[in-house]
PDB file of C-alpha atoms and ligand atoms in Angstrom:
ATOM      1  CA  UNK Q  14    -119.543 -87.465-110.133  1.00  0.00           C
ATOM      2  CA  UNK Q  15    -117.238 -85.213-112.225  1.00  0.00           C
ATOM      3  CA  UNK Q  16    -118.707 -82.059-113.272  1.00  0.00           C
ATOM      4  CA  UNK Q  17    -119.226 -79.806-116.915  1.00  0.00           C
ATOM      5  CA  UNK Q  18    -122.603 -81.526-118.105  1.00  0.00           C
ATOM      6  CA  UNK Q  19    -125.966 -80.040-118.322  1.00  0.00           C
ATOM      7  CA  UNK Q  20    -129.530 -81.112-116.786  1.00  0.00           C
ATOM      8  CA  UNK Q  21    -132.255 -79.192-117.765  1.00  0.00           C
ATOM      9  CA  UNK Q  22    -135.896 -79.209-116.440  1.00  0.00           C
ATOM     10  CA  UNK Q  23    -138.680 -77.532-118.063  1.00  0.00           C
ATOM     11  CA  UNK Q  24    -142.363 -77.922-117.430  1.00  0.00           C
ATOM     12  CA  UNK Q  25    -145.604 -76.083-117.275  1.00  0.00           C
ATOM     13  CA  UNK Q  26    -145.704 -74.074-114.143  1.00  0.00           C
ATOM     14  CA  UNK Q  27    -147.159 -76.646-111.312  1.00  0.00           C
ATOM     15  CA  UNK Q  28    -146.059 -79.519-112.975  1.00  0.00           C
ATOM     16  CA  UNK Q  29    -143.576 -80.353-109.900  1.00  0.00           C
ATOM     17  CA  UNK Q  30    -140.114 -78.921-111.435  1.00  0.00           C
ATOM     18  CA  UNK Q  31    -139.174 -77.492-108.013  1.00  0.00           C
ATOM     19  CA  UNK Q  32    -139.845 -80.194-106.150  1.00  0.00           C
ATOM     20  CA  UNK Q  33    -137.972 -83.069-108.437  1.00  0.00           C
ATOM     21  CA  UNK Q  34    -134.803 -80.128-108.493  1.00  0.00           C
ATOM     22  CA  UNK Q  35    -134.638 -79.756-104.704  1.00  0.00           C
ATOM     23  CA  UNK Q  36    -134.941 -83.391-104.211  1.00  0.00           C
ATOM     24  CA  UNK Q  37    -131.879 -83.886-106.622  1.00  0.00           C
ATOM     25  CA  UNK Q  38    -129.864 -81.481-105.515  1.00  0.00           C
ATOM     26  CA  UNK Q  39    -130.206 -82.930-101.984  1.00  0.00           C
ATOM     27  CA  UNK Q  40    -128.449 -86.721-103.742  1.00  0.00           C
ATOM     28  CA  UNK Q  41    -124.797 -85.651-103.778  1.00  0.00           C
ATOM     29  CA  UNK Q  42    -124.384 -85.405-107.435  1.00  0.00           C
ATOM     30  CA  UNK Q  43    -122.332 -82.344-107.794  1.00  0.00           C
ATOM     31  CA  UNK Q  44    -124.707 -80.231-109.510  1.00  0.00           C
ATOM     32  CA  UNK Q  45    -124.426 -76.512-108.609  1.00  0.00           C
ATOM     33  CA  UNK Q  46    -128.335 -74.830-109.289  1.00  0.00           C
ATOM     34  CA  UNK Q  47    -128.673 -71.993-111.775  1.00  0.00           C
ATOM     35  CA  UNK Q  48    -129.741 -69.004-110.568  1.00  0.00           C
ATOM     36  CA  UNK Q  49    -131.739 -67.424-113.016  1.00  0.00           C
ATOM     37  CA  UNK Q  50    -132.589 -63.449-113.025  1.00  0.00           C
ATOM     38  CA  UNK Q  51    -136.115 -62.683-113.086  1.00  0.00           C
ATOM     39  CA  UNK Q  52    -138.551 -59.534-112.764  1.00  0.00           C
ATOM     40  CA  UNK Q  53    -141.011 -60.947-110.730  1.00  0.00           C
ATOM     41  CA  UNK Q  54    -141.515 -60.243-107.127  1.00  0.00           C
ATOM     42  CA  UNK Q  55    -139.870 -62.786-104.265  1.00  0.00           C
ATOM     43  CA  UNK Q  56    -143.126 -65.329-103.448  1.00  0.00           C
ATOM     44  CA  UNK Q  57    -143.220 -66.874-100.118  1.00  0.00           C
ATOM     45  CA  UNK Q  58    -139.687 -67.496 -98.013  1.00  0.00           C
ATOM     46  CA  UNK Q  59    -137.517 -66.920-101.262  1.00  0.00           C
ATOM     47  CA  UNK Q  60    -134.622 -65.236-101.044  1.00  0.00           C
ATOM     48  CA  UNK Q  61    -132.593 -62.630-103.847  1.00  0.00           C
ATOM     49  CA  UNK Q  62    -129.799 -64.695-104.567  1.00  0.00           C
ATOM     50  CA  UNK Q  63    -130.903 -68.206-103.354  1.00  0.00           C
ATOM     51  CA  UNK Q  64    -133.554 -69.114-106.195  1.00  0.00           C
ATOM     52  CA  UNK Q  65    -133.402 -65.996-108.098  1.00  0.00           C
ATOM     53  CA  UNK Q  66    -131.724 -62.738-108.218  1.00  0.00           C
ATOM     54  CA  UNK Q  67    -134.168 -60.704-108.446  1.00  0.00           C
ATOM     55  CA  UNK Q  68    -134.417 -57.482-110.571  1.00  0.00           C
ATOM     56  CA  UNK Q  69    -135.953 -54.431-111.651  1.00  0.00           C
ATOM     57  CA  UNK Q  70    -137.204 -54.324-114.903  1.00  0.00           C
ATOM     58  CA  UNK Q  71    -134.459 -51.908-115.890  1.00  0.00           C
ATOM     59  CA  UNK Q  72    -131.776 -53.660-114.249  1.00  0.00           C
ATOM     60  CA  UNK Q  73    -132.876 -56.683-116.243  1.00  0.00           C
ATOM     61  CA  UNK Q  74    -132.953 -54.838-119.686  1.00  0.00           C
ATOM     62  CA  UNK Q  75    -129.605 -53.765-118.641  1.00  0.00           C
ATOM     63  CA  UNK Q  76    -128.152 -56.841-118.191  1.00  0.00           C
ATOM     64  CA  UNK Q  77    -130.157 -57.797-122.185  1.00  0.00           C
ATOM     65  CA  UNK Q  78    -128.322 -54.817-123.757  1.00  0.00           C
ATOM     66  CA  UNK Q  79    -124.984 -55.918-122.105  1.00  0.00           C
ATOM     67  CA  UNK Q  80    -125.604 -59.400-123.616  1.00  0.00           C
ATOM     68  CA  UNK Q  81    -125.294 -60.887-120.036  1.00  0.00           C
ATOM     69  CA  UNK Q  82    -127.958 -63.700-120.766  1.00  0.00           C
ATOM     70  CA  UNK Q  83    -127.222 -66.828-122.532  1.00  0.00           C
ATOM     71  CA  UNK Q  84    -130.751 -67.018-122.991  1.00  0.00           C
ATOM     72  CA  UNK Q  85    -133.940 -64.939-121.390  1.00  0.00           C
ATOM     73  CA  UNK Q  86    -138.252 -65.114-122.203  1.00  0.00           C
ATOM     74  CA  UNK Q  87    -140.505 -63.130-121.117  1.00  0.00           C
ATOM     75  CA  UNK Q  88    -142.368 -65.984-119.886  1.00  0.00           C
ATOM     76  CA  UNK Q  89    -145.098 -64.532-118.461  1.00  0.00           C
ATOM     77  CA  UNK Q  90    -146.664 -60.767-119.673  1.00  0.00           C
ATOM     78  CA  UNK Q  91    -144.519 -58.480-118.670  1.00  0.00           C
ATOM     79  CA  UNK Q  92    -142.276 -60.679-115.935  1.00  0.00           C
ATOM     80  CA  UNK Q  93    -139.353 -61.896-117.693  1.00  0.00           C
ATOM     81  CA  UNK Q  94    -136.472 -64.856-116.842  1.00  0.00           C
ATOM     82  CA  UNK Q  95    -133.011 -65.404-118.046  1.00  0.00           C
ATOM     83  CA  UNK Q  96    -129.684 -67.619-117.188  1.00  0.00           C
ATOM     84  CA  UNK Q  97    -126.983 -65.545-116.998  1.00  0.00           C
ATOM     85  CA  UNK Q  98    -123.916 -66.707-118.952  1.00  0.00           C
ATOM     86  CA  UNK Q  99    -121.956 -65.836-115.233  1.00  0.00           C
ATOM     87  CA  UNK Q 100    -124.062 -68.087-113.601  1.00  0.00           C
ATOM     88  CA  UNK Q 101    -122.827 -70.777-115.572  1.00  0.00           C
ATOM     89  CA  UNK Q 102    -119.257 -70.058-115.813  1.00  0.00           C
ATOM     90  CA  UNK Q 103    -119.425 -69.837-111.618  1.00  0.00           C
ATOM     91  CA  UNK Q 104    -120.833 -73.444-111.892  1.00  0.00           C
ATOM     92  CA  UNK Q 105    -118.543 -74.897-114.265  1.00  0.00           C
ATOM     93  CA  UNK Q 106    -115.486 -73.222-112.264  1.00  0.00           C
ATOM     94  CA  UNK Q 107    -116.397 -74.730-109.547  1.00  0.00           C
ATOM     95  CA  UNK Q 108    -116.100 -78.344-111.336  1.00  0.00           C
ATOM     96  CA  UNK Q 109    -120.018 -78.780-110.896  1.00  0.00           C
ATOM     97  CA  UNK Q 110    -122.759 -79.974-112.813  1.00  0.00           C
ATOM     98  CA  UNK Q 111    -125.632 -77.782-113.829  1.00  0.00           C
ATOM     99  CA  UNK Q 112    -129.241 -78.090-113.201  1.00  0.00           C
ATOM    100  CA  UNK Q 113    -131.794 -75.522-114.676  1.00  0.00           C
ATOM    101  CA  UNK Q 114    -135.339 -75.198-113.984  1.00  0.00           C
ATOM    102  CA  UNK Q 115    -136.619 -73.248-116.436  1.00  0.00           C
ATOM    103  CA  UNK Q 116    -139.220 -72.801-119.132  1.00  0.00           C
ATOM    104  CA  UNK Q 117    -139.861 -75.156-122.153  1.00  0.00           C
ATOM    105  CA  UNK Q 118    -138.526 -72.478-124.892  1.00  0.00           C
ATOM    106  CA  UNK Q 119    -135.141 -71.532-122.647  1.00  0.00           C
ATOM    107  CA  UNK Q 120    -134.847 -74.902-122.278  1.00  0.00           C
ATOM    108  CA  UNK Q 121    -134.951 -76.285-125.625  1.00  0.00           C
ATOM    109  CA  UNK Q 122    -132.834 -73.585-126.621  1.00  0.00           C
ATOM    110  CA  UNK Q 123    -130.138 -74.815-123.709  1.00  0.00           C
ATOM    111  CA  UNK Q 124    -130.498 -77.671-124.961  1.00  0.00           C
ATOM    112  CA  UNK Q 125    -129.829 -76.569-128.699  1.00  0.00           C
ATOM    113  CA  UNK Q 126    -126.578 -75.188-127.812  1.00  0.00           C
ATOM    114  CA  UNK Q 127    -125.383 -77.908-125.649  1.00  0.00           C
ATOM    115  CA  UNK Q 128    -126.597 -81.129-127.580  1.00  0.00           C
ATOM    116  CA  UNK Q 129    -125.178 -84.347-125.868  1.00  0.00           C
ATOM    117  CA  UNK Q 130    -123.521 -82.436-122.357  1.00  0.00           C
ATOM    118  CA  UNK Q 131    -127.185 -81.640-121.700  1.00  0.00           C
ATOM    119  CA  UNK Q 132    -130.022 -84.389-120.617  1.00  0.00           C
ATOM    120  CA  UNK Q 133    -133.812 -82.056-121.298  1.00  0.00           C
ATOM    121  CA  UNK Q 134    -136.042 -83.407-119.060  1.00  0.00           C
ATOM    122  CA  UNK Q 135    -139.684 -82.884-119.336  1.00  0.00           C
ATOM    123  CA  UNK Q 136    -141.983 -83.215-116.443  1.00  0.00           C
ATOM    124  CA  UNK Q 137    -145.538 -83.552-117.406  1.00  0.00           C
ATOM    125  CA  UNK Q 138    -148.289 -83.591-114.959  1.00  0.00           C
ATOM    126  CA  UNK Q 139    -151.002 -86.226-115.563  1.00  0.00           C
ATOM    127  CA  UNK Q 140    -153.408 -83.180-116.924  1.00  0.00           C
ATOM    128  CA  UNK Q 141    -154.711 -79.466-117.011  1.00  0.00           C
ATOM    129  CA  UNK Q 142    -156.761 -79.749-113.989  1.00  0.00           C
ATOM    130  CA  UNK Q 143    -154.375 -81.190-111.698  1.00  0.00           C
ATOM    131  CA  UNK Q 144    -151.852 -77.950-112.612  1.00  0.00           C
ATOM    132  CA  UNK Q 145    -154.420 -76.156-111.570  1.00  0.00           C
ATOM    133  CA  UNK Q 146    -155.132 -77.877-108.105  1.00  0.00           C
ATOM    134  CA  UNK Q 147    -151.357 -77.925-107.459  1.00  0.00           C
ATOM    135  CA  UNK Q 148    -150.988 -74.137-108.334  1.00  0.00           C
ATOM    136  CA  UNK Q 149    -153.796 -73.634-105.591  1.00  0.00           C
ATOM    137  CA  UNK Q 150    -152.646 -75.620-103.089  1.00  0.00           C
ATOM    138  CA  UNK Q 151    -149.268 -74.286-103.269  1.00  0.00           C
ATOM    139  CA  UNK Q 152    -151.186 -71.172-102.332  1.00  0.00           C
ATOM    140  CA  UNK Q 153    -148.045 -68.930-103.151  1.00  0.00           C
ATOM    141  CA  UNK Q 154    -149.759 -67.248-106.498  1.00  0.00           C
ATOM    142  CA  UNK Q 155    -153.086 -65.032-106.785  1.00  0.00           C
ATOM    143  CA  UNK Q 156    -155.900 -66.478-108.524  1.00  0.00           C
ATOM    144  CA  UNK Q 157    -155.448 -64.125-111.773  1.00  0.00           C
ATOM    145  CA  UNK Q 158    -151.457 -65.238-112.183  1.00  0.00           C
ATOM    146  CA  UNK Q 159    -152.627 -68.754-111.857  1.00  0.00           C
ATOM    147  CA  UNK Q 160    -154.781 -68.485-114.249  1.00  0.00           C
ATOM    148  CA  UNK Q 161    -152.187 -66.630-116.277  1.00  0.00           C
ATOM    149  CA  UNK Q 162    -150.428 -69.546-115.626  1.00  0.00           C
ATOM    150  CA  UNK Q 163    -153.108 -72.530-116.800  1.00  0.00           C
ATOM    151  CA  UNK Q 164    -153.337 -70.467-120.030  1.00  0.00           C
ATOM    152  CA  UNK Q 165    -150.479 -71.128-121.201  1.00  0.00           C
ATOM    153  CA  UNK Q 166    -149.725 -74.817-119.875  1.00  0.00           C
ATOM    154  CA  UNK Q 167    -151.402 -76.697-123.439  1.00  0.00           C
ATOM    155  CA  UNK Q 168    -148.825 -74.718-125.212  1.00  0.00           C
ATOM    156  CA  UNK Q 169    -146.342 -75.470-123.044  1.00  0.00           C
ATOM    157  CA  UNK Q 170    -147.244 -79.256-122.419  1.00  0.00           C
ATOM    158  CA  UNK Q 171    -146.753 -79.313-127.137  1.00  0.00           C
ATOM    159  CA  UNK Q 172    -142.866 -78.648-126.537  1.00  0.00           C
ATOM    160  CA  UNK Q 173    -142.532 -81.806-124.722  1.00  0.00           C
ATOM    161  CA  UNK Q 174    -140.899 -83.588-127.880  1.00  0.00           C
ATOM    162  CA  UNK Q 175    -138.237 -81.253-127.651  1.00  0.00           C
ATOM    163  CA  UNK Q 176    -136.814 -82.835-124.734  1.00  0.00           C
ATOM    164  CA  UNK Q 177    -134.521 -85.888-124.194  1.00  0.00           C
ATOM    165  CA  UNK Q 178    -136.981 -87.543-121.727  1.00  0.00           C
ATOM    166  CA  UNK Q 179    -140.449 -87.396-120.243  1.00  0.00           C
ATOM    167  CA  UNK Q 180    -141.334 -87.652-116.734  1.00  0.00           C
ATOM    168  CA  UNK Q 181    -144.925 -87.938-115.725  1.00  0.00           C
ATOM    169  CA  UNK Q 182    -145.235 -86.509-112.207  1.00  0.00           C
ATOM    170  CA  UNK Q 183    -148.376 -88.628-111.109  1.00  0.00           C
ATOM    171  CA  UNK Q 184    -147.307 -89.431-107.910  1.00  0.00           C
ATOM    172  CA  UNK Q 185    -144.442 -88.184-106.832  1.00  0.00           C
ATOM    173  CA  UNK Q 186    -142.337 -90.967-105.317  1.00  0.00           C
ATOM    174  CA  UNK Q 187    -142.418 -92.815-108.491  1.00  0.00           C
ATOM    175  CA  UNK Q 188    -140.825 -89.494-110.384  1.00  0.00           C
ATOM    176  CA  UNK Q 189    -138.363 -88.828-107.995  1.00  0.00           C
ATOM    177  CA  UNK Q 190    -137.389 -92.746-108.116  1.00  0.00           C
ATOM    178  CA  UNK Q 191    -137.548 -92.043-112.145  1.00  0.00           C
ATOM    179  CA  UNK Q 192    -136.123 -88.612-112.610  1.00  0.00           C
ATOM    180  CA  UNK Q 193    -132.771 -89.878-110.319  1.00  0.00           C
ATOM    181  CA  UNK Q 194    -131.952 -93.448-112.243  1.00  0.00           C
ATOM    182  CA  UNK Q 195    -132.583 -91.457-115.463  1.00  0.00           C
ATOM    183  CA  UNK Q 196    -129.853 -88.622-114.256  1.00  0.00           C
ATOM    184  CA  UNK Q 197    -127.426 -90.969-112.554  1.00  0.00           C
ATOM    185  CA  UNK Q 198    -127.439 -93.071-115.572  1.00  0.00           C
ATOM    186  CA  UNK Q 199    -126.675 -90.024-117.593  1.00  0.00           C
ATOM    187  CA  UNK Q 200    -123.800 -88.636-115.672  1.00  0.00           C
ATOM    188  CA  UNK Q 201    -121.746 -92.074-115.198  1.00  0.00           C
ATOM    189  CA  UNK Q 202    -122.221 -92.206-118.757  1.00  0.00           C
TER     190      UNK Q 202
HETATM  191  P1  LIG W 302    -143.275 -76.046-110.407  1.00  0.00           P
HETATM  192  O1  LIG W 302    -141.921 -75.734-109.878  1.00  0.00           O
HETATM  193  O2  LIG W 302    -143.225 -76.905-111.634  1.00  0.00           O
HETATM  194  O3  LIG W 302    -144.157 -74.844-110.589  1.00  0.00           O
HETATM  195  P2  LIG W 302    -143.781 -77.212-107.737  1.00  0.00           P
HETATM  196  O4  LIG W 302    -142.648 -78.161-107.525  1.00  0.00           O
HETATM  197  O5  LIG W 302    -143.767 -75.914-107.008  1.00  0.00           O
HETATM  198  O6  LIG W 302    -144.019 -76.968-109.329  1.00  0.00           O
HETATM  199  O7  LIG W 302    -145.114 -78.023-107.405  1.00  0.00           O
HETATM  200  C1  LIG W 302    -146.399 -77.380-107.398  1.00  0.00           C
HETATM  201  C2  LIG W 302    -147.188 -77.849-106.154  1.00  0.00           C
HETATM  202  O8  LIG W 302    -147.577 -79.219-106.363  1.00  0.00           O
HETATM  203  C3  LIG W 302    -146.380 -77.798-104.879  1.00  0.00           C
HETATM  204  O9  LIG W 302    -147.241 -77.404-103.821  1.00  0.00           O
HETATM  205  C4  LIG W 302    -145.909 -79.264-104.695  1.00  0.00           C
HETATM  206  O10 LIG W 302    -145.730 -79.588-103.321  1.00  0.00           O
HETATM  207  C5  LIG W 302    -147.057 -80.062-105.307  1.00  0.00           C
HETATM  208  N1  LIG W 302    -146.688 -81.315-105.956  1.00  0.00           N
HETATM  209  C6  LIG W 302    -145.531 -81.638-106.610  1.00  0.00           C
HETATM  210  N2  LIG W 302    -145.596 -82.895-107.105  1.00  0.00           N
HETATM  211  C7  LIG W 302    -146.809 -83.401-106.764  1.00  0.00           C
HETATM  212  C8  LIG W 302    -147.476 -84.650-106.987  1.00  0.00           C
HETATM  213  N3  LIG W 302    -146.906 -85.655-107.659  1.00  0.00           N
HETATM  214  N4  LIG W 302    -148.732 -84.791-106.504  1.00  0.00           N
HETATM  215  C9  LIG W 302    -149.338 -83.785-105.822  1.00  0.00           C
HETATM  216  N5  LIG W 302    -148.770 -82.575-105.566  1.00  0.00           N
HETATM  217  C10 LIG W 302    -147.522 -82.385-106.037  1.00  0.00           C
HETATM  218  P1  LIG W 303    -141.741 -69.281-111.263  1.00  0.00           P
HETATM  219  O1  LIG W 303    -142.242 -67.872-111.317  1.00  0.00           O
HETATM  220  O2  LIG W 303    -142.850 -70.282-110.975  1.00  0.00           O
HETATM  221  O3  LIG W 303    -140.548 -69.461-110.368  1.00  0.00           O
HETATM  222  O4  LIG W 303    -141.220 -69.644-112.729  1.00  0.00           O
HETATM  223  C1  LIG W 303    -142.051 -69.418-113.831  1.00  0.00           C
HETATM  224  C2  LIG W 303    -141.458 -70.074-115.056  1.00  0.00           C
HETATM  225  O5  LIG W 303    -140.231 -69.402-115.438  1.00  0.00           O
HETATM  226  C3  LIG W 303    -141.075 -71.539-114.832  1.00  0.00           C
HETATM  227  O6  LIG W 303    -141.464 -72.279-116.007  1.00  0.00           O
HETATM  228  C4  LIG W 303    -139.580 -71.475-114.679  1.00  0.00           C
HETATM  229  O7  LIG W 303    -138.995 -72.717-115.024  1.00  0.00           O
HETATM  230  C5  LIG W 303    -139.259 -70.389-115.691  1.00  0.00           C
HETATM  231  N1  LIG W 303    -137.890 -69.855-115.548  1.00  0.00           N
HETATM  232  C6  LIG W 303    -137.177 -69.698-114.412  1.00  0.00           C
HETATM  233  N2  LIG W 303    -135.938 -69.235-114.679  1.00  0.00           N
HETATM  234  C7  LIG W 303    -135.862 -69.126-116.036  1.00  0.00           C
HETATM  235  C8  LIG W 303    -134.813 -68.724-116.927  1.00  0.00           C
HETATM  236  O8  LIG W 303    -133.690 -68.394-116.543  1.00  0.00           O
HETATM  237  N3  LIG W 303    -135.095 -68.715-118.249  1.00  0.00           N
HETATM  238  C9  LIG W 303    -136.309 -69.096-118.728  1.00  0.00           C
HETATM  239  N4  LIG W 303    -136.468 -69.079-120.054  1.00  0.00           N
HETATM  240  N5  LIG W 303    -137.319 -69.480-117.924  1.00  0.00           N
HETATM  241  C10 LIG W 303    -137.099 -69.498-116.591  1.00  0.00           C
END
């Protein structure tokens, strides 16, 4: 798979983004995983520099005032998430495809920029109360950021025509079977 195009997943937090990306970056497709910068605190085994570099809140508004981000939210009060434009001149260097997971604005605004080198893929879980379930199974969040979290999925979940393609993450087999013929097709194209 030759490299320089764009996949982009965005989703309501729980919706299964994480799991569809590691299962696609474990295929052999080239893509190199953006890193994105974010304020919030390492959750579980994560590592600074493996699924996020993580930052003070003044090293990140540093990096805003230096016009380091090609795009950043604050997607959550007060914890805030951008793609550096390094991160994605490391990936193309390297030949590589990108993936993003991030949220539904920053995505639709990759998107924007890139128009037919990105595919936006939306993954939609099957509804509000599942999210939830997922977010407390995954045990990894306190029951006031998951809640945080649920309050803002309906919005989210309305930015869902923004995107190229929809993914309902039901069960999961059948997304992961989805989610890959829908990105091999896209970068043989
Ligand atoms: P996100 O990255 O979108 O926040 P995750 O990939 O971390 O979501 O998934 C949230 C939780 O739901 C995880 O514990 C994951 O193992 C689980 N999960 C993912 N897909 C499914 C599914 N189809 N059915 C049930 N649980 C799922
Ligand atoms: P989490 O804290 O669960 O890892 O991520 C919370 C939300 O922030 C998710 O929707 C995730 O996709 C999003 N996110 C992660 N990185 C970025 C980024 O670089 N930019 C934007 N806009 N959102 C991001």
């Amino acid at each position: 798979m030759s490299g320089g195009k764009l996949v982009i997943f965005s989703a309501p937090s729980g919706a299964g983004k994480t799991t569809i990306v590691r299962h696609l970056l474990s295929l052999g497709l080239n893509f190199g995983f953006s890193i994105s910068a974010t304020t919030r605190k390492p959750r579980g085994a994560e590592q600074n520099g493996k699924e996020y570099y993580f930052l003070s809140a003044e090293e990140f508004k540093e990096k805003v005032d230096r016009d380091e981000f090609l795009e950043w939210e604050e997607v959550y009060p007060g914890c805030c998430y951008g793609t550096l434009k390094s991160e994605v001149d490391r990936i193309f260097k390297n030949g590589q495809n990108i993936l993003f997971d991030i949220d539904v604005v920053g995505g639709s605004n990759i998107k924007k920029v890139y128009g037919d080198k990105a595919l936006a893929v939306f993954i939609q879980a099957p509804s509000v109360d599942e999210l939830e379930k997922r977010l407390m199974n995954r045990s990894t969040d306190h029951p006031e950021i998951i809640q945080e979290r649920i309050a803002k999925a309906e919005l989210e979940m309305s930015f869902a025509h923004l995107f190229d393609i929809v993914i309902v993450n039901d069960k999961l087999t059948d997304a992961l079977a989805e989610t890959e013929e829908k990105v091999r097709k896209f970068l043989e194209a």
